[in-house]
PDB file of C-alpha atoms and ligand atoms in Angstrom:
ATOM      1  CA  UNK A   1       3.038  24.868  38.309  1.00  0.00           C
ATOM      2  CA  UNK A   2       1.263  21.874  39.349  1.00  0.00           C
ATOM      3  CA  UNK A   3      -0.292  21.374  42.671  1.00  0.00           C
ATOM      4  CA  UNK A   4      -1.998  18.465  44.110  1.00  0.00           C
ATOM      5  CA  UNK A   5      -4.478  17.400  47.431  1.00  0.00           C
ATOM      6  CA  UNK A   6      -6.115  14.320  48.869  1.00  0.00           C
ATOM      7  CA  UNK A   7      -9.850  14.546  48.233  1.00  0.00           C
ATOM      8  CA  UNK A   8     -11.093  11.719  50.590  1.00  0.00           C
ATOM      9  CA  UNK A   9      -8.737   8.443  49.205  1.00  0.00           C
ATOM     10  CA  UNK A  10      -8.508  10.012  45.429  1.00  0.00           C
ATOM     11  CA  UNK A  11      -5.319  12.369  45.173  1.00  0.00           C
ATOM     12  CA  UNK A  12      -6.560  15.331  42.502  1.00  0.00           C
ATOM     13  CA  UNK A  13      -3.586  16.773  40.801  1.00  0.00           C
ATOM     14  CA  UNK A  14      -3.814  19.717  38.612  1.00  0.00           C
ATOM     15  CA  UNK A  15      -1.904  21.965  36.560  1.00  0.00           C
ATOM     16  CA  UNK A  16      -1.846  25.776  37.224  1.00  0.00           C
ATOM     17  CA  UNK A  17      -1.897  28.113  34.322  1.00  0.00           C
ATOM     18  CA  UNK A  18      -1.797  31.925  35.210  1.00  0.00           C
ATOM     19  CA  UNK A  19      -3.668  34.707  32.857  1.00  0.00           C
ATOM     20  CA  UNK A  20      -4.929  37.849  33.069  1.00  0.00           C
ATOM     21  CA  UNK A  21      -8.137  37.687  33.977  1.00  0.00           C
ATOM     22  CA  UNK A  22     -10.192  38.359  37.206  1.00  0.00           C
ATOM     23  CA  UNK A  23     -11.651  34.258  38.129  1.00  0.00           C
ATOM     24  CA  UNK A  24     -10.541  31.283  38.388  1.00  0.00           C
ATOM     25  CA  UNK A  25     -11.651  28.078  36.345  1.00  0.00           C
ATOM     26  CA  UNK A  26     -11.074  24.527  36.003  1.00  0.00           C
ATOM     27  CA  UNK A  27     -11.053  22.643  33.039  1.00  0.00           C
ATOM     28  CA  UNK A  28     -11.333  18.485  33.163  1.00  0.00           C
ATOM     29  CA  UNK A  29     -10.091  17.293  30.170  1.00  0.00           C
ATOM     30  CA  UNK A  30      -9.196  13.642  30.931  1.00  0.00           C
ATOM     31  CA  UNK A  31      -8.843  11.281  33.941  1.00  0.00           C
ATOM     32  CA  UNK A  32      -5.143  12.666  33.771  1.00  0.00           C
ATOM     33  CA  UNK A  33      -6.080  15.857  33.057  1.00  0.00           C
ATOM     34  CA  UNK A  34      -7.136  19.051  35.247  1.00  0.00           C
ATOM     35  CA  UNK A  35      -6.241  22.489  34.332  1.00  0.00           C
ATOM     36  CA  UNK A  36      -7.068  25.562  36.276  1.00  0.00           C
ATOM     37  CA  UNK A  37      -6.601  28.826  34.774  1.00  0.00           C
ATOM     38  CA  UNK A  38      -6.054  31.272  37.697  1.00  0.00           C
ATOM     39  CA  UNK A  39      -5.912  34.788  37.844  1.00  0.00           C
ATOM     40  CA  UNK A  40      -2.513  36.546  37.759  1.00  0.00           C
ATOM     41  CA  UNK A  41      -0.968  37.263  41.021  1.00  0.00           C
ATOM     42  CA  UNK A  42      -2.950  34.230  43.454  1.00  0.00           C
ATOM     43  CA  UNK A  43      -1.111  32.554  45.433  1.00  0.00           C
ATOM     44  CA  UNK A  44      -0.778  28.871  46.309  1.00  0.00           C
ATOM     45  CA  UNK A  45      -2.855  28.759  49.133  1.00  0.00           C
ATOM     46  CA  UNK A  46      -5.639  31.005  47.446  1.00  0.00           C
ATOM     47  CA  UNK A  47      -5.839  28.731  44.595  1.00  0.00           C
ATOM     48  CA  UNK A  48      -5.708  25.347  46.123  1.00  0.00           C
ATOM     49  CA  UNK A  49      -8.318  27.087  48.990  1.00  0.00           C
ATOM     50  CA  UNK A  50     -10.628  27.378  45.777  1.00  0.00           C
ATOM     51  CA  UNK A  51     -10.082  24.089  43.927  1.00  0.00           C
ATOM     52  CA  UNK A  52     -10.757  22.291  47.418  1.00  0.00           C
ATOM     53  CA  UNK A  53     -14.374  23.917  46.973  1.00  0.00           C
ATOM     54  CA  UNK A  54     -14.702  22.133  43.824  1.00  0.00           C
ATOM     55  CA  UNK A  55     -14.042  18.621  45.073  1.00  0.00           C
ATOM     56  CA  UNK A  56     -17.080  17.431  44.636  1.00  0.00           C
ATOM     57  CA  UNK A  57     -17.464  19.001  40.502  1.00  0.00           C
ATOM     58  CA  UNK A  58     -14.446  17.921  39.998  1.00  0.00           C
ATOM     59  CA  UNK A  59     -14.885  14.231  41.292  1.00  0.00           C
ATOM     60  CA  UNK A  60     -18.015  13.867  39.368  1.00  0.00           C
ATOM     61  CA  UNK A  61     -16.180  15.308  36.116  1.00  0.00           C
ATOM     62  CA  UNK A  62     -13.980  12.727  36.474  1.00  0.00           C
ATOM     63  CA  UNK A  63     -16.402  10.608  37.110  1.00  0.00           C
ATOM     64  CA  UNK A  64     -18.191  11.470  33.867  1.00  0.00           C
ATOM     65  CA  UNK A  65     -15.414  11.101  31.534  1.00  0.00           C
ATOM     66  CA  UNK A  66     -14.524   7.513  32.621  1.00  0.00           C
ATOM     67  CA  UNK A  67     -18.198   6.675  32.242  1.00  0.00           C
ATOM     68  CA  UNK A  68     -17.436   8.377  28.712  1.00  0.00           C
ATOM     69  CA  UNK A  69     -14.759   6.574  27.804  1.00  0.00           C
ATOM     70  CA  UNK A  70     -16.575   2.831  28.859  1.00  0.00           C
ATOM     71  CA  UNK A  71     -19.148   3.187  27.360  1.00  0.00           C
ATOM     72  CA  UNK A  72     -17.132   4.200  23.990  1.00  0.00           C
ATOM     73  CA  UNK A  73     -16.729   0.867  23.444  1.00  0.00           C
ATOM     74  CA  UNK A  74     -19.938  -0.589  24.762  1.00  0.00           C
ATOM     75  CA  UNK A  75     -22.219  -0.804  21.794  1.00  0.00           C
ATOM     76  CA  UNK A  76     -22.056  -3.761  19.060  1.00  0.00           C
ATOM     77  CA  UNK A  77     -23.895  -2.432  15.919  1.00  0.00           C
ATOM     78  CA  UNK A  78     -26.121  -5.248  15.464  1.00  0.00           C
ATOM     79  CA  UNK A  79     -29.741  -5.996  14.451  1.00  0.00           C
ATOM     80  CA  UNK A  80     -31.938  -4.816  16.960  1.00  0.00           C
ATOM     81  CA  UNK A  81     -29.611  -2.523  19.313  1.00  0.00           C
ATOM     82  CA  UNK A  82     -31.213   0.261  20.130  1.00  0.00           C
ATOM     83  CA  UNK A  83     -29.929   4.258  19.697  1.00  0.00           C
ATOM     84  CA  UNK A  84     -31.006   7.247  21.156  1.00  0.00           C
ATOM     85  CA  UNK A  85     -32.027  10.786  19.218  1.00  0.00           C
ATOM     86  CA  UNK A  86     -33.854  13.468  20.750  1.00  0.00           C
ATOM     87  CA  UNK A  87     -34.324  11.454  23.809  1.00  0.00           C
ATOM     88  CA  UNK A  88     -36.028   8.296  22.544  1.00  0.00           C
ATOM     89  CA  UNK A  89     -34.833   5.035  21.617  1.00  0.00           C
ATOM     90  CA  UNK A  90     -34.711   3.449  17.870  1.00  0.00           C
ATOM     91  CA  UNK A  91     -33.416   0.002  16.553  1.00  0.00           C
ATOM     92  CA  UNK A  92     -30.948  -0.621  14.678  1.00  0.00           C
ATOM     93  CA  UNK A  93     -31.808  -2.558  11.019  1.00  0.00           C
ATOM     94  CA  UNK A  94     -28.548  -3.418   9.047  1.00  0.00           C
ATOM     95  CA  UNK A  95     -29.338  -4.370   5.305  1.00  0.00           C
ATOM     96  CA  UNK A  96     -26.107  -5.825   3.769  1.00  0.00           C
ATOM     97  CA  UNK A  97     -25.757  -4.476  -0.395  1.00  0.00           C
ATOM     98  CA  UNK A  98     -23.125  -5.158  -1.913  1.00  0.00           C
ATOM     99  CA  UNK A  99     -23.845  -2.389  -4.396  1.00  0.00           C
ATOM    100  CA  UNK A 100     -23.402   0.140  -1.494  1.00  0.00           C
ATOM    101  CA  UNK A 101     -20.368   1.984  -1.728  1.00  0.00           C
ATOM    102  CA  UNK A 102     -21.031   4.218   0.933  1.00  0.00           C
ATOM    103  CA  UNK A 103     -22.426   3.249   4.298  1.00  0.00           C
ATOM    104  CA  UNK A 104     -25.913   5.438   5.101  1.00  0.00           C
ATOM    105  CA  UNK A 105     -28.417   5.338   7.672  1.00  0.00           C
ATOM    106  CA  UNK A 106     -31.789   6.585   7.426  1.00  0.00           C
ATOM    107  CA  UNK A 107     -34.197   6.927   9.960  1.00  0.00           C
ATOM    108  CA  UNK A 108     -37.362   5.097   8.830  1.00  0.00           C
ATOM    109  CA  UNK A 109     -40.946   3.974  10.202  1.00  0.00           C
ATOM    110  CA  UNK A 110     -39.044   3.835  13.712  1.00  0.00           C
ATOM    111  CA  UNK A 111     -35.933   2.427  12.729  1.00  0.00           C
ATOM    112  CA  UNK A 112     -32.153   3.259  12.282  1.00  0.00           C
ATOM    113  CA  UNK A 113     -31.665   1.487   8.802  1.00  0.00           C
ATOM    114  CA  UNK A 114     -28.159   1.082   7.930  1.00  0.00           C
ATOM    115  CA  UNK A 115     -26.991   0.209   4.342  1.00  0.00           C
ATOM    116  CA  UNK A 116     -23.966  -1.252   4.549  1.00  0.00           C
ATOM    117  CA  UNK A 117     -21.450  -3.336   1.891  1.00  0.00           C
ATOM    118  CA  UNK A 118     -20.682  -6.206   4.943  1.00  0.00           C
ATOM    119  CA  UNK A 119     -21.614  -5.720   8.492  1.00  0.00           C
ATOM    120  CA  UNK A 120     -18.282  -4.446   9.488  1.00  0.00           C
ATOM    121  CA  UNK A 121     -18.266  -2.473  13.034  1.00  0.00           C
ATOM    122  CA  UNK A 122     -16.444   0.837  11.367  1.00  0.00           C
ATOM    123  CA  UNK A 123     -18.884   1.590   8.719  1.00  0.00           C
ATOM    124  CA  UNK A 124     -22.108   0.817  10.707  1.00  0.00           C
ATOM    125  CA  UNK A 125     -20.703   3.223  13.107  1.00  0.00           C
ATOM    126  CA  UNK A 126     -19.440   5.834  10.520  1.00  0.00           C
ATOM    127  CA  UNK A 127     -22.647   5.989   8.905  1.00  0.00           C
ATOM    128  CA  UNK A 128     -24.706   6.579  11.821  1.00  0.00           C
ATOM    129  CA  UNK A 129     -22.383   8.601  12.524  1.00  0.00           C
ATOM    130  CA  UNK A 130     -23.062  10.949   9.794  1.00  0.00           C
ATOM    131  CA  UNK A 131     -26.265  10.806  10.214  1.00  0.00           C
ATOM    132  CA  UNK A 132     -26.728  12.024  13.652  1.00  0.00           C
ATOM    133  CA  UNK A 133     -24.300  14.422  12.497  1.00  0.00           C
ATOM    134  CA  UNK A 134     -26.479  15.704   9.650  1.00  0.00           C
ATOM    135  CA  UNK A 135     -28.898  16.114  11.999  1.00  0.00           C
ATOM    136  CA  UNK A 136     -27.433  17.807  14.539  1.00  0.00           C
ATOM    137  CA  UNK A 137     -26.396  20.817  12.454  1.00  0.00           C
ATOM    138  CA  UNK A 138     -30.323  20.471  10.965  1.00  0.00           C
ATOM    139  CA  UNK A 139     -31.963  20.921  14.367  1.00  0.00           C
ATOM    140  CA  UNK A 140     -29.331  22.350  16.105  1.00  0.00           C
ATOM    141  CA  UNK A 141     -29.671  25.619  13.415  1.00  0.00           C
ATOM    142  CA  UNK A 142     -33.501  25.467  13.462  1.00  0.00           C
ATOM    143  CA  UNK A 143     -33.219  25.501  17.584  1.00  0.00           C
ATOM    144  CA  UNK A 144     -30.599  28.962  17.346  1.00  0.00           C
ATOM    145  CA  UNK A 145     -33.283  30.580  15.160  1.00  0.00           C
ATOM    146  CA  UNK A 146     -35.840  29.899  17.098  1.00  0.00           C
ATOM    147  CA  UNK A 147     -34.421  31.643  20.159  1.00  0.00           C
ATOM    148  CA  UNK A 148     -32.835  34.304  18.203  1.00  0.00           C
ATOM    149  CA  UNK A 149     -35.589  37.250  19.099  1.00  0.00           C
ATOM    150  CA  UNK A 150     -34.040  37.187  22.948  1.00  0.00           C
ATOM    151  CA  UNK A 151     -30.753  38.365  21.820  1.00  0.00           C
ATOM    152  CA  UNK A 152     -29.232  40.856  19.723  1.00  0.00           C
ATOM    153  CA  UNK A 153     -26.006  39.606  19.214  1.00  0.00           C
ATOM    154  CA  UNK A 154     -26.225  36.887  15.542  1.00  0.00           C
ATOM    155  CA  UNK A 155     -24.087  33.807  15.869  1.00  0.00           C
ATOM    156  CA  UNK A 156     -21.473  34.678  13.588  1.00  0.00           C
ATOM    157  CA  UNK A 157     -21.671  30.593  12.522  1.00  0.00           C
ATOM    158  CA  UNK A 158     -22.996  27.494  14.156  1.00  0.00           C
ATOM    159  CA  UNK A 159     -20.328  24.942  14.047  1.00  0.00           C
ATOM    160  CA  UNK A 160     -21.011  21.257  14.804  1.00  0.00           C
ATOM    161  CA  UNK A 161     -17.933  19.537  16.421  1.00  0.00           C
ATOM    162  CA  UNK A 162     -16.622  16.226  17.461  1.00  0.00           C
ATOM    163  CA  UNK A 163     -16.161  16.988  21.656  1.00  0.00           C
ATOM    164  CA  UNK A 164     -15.459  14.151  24.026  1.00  0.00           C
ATOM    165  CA  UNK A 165     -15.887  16.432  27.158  1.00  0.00           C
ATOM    166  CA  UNK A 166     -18.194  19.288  26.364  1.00  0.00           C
ATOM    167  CA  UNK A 167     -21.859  19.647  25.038  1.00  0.00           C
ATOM    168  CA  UNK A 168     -20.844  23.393  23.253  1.00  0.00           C
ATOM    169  CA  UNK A 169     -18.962  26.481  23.888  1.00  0.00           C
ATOM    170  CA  UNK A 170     -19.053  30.022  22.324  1.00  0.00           C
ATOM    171  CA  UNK A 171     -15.900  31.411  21.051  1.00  0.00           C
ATOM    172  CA  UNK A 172     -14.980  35.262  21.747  1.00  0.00           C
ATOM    173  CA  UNK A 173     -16.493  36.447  17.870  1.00  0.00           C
ATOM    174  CA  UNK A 174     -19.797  34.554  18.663  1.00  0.00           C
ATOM    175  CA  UNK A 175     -19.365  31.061  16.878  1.00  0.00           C
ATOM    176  CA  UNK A 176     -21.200  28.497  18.247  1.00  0.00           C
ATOM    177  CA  UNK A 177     -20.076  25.313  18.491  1.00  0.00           C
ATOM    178  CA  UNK A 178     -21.958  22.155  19.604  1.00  0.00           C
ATOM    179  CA  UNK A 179     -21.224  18.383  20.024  1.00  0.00           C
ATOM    180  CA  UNK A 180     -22.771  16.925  17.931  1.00  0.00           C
ATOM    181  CA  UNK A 181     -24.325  14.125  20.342  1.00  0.00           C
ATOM    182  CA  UNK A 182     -26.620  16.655  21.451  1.00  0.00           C
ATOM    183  CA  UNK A 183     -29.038  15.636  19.480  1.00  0.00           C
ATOM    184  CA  UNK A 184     -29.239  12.321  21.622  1.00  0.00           C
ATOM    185  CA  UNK A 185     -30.625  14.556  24.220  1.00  0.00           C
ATOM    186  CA  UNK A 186     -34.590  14.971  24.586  1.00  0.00           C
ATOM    187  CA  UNK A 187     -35.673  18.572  22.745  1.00  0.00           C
ATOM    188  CA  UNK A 188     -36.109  20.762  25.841  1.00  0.00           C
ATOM    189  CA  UNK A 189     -32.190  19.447  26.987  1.00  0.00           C
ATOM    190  CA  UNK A 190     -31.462  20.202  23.289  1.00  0.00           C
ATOM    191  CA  UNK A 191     -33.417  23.780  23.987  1.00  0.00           C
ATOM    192  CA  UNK A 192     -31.040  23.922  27.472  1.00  0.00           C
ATOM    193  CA  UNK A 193     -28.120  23.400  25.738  1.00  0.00           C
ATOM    194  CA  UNK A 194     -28.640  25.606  22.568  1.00  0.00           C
ATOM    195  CA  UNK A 195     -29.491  28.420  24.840  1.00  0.00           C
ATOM    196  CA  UNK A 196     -26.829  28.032  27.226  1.00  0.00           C
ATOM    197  CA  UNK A 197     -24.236  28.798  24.307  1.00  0.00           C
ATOM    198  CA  UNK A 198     -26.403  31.162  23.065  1.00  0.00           C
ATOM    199  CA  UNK A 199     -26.641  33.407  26.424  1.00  0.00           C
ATOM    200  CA  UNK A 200     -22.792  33.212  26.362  1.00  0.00           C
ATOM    201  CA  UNK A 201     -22.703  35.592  23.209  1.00  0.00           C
ATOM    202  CA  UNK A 202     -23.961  38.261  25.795  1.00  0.00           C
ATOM    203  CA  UNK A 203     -21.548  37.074  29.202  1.00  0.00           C
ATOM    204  CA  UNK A 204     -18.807  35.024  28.368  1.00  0.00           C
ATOM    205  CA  UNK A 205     -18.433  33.727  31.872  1.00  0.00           C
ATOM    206  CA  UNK A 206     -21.005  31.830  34.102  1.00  0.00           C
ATOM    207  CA  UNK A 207     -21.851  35.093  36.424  1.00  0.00           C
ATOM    208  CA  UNK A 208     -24.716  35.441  38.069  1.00  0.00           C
ATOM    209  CA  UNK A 209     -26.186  37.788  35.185  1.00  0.00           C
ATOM    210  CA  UNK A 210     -25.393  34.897  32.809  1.00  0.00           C
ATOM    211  CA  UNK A 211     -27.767  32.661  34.787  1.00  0.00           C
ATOM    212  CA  UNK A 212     -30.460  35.209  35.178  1.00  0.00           C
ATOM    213  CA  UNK A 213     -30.551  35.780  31.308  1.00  0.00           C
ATOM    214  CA  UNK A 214     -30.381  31.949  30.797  1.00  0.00           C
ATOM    215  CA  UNK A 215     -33.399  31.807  33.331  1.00  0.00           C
ATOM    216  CA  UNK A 216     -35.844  34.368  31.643  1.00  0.00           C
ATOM    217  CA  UNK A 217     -35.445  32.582  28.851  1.00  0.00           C
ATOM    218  CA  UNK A 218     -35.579  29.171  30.227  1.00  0.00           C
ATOM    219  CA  UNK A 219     -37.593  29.689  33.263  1.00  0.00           C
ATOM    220  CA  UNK A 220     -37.188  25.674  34.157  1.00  0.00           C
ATOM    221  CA  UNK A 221     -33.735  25.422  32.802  1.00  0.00           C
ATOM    222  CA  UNK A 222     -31.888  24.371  36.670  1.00  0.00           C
ATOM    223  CA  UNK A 223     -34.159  21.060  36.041  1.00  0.00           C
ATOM    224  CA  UNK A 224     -32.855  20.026  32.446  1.00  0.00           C
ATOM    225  CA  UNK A 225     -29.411  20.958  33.311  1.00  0.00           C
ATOM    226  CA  UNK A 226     -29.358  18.634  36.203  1.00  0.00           C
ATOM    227  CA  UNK A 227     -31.247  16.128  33.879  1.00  0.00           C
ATOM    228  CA  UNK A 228     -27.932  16.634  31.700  1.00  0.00           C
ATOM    229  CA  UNK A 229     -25.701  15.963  34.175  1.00  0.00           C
ATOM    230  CA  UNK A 230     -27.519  12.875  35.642  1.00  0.00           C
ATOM    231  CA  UNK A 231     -28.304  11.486  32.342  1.00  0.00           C
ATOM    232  CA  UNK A 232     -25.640  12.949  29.089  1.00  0.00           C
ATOM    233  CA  UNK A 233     -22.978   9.882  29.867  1.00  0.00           C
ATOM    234  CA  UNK A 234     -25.327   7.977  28.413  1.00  0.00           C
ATOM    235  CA  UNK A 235     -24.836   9.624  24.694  1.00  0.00           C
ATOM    236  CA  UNK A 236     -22.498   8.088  23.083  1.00  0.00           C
ATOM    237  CA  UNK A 237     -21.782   5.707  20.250  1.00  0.00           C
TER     238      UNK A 237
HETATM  239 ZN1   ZN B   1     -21.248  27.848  29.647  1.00  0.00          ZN
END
C-alpha cells in the first residue's frame, strides 16, 4: 500500500509494509525511498496519524541523504586535499611509482600518502579506501572490547560494511555491523556509535530501556548523537 501527505510544499510518499510486530518504523532509504513497517491490523488513518509526527525526521533524513549523495562526488584526490579520520583532518600526498601494482595509502608523519601507478581518480580513491577500511575493523574491534564488561551478551562477529544510509545495525544473532566511515567520526562519536549497536544486543528496538542502558553507559551520549546528526554528512569520500 502506498500512502502519501503534503508536509509544508514537499509531498512525502511512502510505502506501507505490514508485519507482525507491536510498533511502527520508518526506514529512509533514498530520496525516492520511504518505507514504514507497521504493525498488523492499523489502519490508514492510524498510520499516516503517526508518520505525520515524523515530518520533521523524516525531512531531515531526506535531507541527509541528498547531502550524501553531493558530496559523493565532491572530492578531487589531489595533492594537498584534506581527509578526515577520527575527527581530524590529514592531507593528501600522492607519490606516482610506476612499480606499484597496487594502490596503498599509509598514514604517515600527518599525512595520507598514496602510492599510486598514475594519478588516476579510481585508485587514489580505492586505496584510501582500503585503508580507512582496515582501520575501521582495527578500532572499531578494539572499541567493542573495550565496552564489553557492560554486557553479557558477545557479538557473535563484528562486520564492517559498505552503508550509504546507516552508521551500524545489530542483526537478531548479535552481529554487528558498522559503516565503515565511522572511523571519520571523532573517538567519543566512534564510542556513541559502537555502543549504540552494542546496547541493541540487549533491546532490539529504540525503547525507552534501550536509551537508559545506552545512557549509563554513555552518560553524555544525547550530545554526540546530536553531534552525529549535525555533523556525519560530512563523511564521505
Ligand atoms: Zn539503533
Amino acid at each position: 500500500m502506498r500512502l502519501a501527505y503534503d508536509y509544508g510544499t514537499q509531498k512525502i510518499e511512502f510505502e506501507v509494509i505490514f508485519r507482525k510486530r507491536k510498533t511502527l518504523s520508518i526506514e529512509v532509504e533514498a530520496p525516492s525511498i520511504i518505507r514504514v513497517i507497521a504493525p498488523e491490523g492499523k489502519t490508514e488513518e492510524e498510520i499516516l496519524e503517526t508518520v505525520k509526527g515524523k515530518s520533521k525526521w523524516i525531512v531531515q533524513k531526506l535531507f541527509e541523504i541528498r547531502e550524501m549523495e553531493y558530496r559523493k562526488y565532491n572530492k578531487e584526490f589531489v595533492n594537498g586535499e584534506s581527509f578526515i579520520y577520527m575527527g581530524r583532518n590529514y592531507s593528501l600526498q600522492i607519490v606516482v611509482d610506476k612499480s606499484v601494482k597496487t594502490p596503498e595509502a599509509k598514514l604517515i608523519r600527518g599525512k595520507f600518502v598514496v602510492s599510486v601507478e598514475n594519478k588516476d581518480f579510481g585508485r587514489i580513491q580505492l586505496a584510501l579506501e582500503n585503508w580507512y577500511k582496515d582501520k575501521a575493523k582495527e578500532k572499531i574491534a578494539e572499541r567493542v572490547a573495550y565496552y564489553q564488561s557492560y554486557f553479557d551478551q558477545n557479538p557473535k562477529r563484528i562486520v564492517i560494511k559498505d552503508q550509504q544510509k546507516r552508521w551500524g545495525s545489530c542483526t537478531k544473532d548479535h552481529q554487528l555491523l558498522f559503516n565503515w566511515k565511522c572511523i571519520m567520526a571523532p573517538s567519543p562519536v566512534l564510542d556513541y556509535i559502537v555502543v549504540h549497536e552494542m546496547c541493541h544486543m540487549v533491546y532490539m528496538n529504540h525503547s525507552t530501556e534501550f536509551w537508559s542502558l545506552l545512557k549509563r553507559i554513555l552518560t553524555d551520549y544525547e550530545s554526540r548523537k546530536e553531534w552525529l546528526r549535525n555533523n556525519g554528512i560530512k563523511y564521505d569520500l
